[in-house]
Short mmCIF file of C-alpha atoms in Angstrom, two decimals:
data_model
loop_
_atom_site.label_atom_id
_atom_site.label_comp_id
_atom_site.label_asym_id
_atom_site.label_seq_id
_atom_site.Cartn_x
_atom_site.Cartn_y
_atom_site.Cartn_z
CA MET S 1 114.26 81.83 105.53
CA LEU S 2 113.92 84.89 107.18
CA GLU S 3 114.12 82.85 110.62
CA GLN S 4 117.61 81.95 109.88
CA ALA S 5 118.68 85.61 109.25
CA GLU S 6 121.55 86.89 110.93
CA HIS S 7 120.18 90.76 110.97
CA PRO S 8 116.73 92.17 111.92
CA TYR S 9 116.60 93.54 108.26
CA VAL S 10 115.94 91.45 105.23
CA ILE S 11 118.37 93.60 102.97
CA VAL S 12 121.33 94.91 104.72
CA GLY S 13 124.75 96.93 104.02
CA ASP S 14 128.02 95.44 104.56
CA LYS S 15 128.19 95.98 108.35
CA GLY S 16 124.94 94.75 108.87
CA GLY S 17 122.84 97.92 109.27
CA GLN S 18 119.83 99.22 107.39
CA LEU S 19 120.36 100.75 104.13
CA ARG S 20 119.42 104.31 103.99
CA ARG S 21 117.43 105.12 101.15
CA SER S 22 120.22 107.34 99.02
CA HIS S 23 122.72 104.93 100.43
CA PHE S 24 120.78 101.86 98.76
CA ALA S 25 120.13 103.71 95.58
CA ARG S 26 123.96 104.85 95.06
CA ARG S 27 125.79 101.70 96.42
CA PHE S 28 123.29 99.02 95.41
CA TRP S 29 120.51 99.89 93.04
CA ARG S 30 122.25 101.79 90.29
CA PRO S 31 125.06 99.50 90.01
CA ALA S 32 122.93 96.36 89.55
CA TRP S 33 120.86 98.01 87.10
CA ASP S 34 123.29 100.00 85.14
CA GLY S 35 126.06 97.54 85.50
CA ASP S 36 129.63 99.05 85.06
CA PRO S 37 130.84 97.92 81.52
CA ASP S 38 133.86 100.64 81.31
CA ASN S 39 135.70 99.45 84.76
CA SER S 40 139.05 99.05 84.01
CA ASP S 41 139.07 95.98 86.27
CA PRO S 42 137.88 93.08 83.91
CA ASP S 43 136.92 91.21 87.15
CA ARG S 44 134.53 94.01 88.43
CA ARG S 45 133.19 94.86 84.58
CA ARG S 46 129.51 93.75 84.26
CA PRO S 47 127.02 94.52 81.64
CA PRO S 48 123.83 96.71 82.42
CA VAL S 49 120.72 94.74 83.08
CA LEU S 50 118.05 97.62 82.14
CA ARG S 51 120.39 101.13 82.50
CA GLY S 52 118.28 103.61 83.81
CA PHE S 53 115.54 101.43 85.37
CA THR S 54 113.80 103.01 88.55
CA PHE S 55 112.59 101.58 91.70
CA HIS S 56 109.07 103.19 90.92
CA GLU S 57 109.01 101.14 87.91
CA VAL S 58 109.82 98.10 89.58
CA ARG S 59 106.60 98.30 91.53
CA HIS S 60 104.71 99.24 88.70
CA THR S 61 105.94 96.11 86.99
CA GLN S 62 105.22 94.16 90.04
CA ARG S 63 101.51 95.28 89.88
CA THR S 64 101.03 94.63 86.49
CA TRP S 65 102.61 91.00 86.44
CA LEU S 66 100.30 90.20 89.53
CA ALA S 67 97.47 91.75 87.38
CA GLU S 68 98.51 89.67 84.43
CA ASP S 69 98.80 86.60 86.41
CA GLY S 70 95.05 86.80 87.99
CA ILE S 71 95.74 87.97 91.52
CA PRO S 72 93.13 89.72 92.80
CA ASP S 73 92.88 93.54 93.12
CA VAL S 74 92.86 93.39 96.88
CA ALA S 75 96.09 91.37 97.13
CA ARG S 76 97.90 93.59 94.36
CA ALA S 77 96.95 96.61 96.50
CA ALA S 78 98.20 95.02 99.98
CA ARG S 79 101.58 93.82 98.31
CA LEU S 80 102.46 97.33 97.38
CA GLY S 81 100.91 98.78 100.50
CA HIS S 82 98.23 100.49 98.84
CA LYS S 83 94.17 100.67 99.95
CA LEU S 84 91.54 99.89 97.75
CA PRO S 85 89.21 103.05 96.84
CA GLY S 86 85.89 103.26 98.52
CA MET S 87 83.87 100.40 100.46
CA ALA S 88 86.10 97.95 98.65
CA ASP S 89 88.65 98.55 101.45
CA VAL S 90 86.13 98.03 103.82
CA TYR S 91 84.69 94.65 102.53
CA GLU S 92 87.61 93.10 100.68
CA HIS S 93 90.65 91.02 102.61
CA VAL S 94 93.76 89.30 101.81
CA THR S 95 93.41 85.60 102.60
CA PRO S 96 95.93 83.22 103.19
CA VAL S 97 95.36 81.59 100.13
CA MET S 98 95.69 85.04 98.12
CA LYS S 99 98.96 85.83 99.95
CA GLU S 100 100.25 82.17 98.66
CA GLN S 101 99.30 83.05 95.03
CA VAL S 102 101.07 86.05 95.33
CA PHE S 103 104.29 84.27 96.70
CA ARG S 104 103.97 81.65 94.19
CA THR S 105 103.46 84.10 91.20
CA LEU S 106 106.45 86.28 92.01
CA GLN S 107 108.62 83.20 92.64
CA LYS S 108 107.87 81.99 89.43
CA ARG S 109 108.41 85.21 87.96
CA TRP S 110 111.72 85.45 89.89
CA GLU S 111 112.80 82.14 88.41
CA THR S 112 112.03 82.77 84.96
CA SER S 113 113.34 86.43 84.75
CA PRO S 114 116.54 85.56 83.23
CA LEU S 115 114.93 84.01 80.44
CA ALA S 116 113.09 87.28 79.68
CA LEU S 117 116.42 89.35 79.09
CA ARG S 118 118.83 88.24 76.16
CA ALA S 119 122.01 89.64 75.04
CA VAL S 120 122.12 92.13 72.35
CA PRO S 121 125.04 93.64 70.64
CA ALA S 122 125.30 97.32 71.25
CA VAL S 123 127.35 99.97 69.64
CA GLU S 124 131.16 100.00 69.95
CA GLY S 125 130.83 96.24 70.53
CA LYS S 126 129.55 96.60 74.20
CA ILE S 127 127.00 93.98 75.20
CA ILE S 128 123.76 95.39 76.66
CA ALA S 129 120.55 93.45 78.16
CA GLN S 130 117.27 94.07 76.41
CA LYS S 131 113.86 92.71 76.97
CA ALA S 132 113.13 89.60 74.66
#
C-alpha cells in the first residue's frame, strides 16, 4: 500500500531517491527487459523478457489492453495523462467506478502476464522469452 511506503516516490533508487529518466532506463528498465544472458556470474545471468521493448511501447500496450477490456475512452486517456479531443474532454469525466475498472483490469493483466510469455529455445542454446 502506498500509505505504508518508506519514500515519497513509488519507485525509488537504491538510496531512496527519485530516479532520473536516463538513470532509470539504463540501470533498471533495459536490464529488466533485455536480461543479462551472457553474464559471467551464473547467479546474475537471466534471459531477456522482451529484448528491445521500450517504455513508449508499454504505454501503447496498456491503452490497447484497456480498450480490449472495454474500459471507456475517457478513462483510458486519463490513465495515460491524455485529454480527449474536442468537447468530449469537457463533457466526459472519469468516475470512481471507471477508476476501479481500470485498476481491476490492469491488476488482472499483471497477475496473468507471466502466462502470456513462454520460454522458446533460441540460437546457440540460449532461452528467450516470446509472446505465446
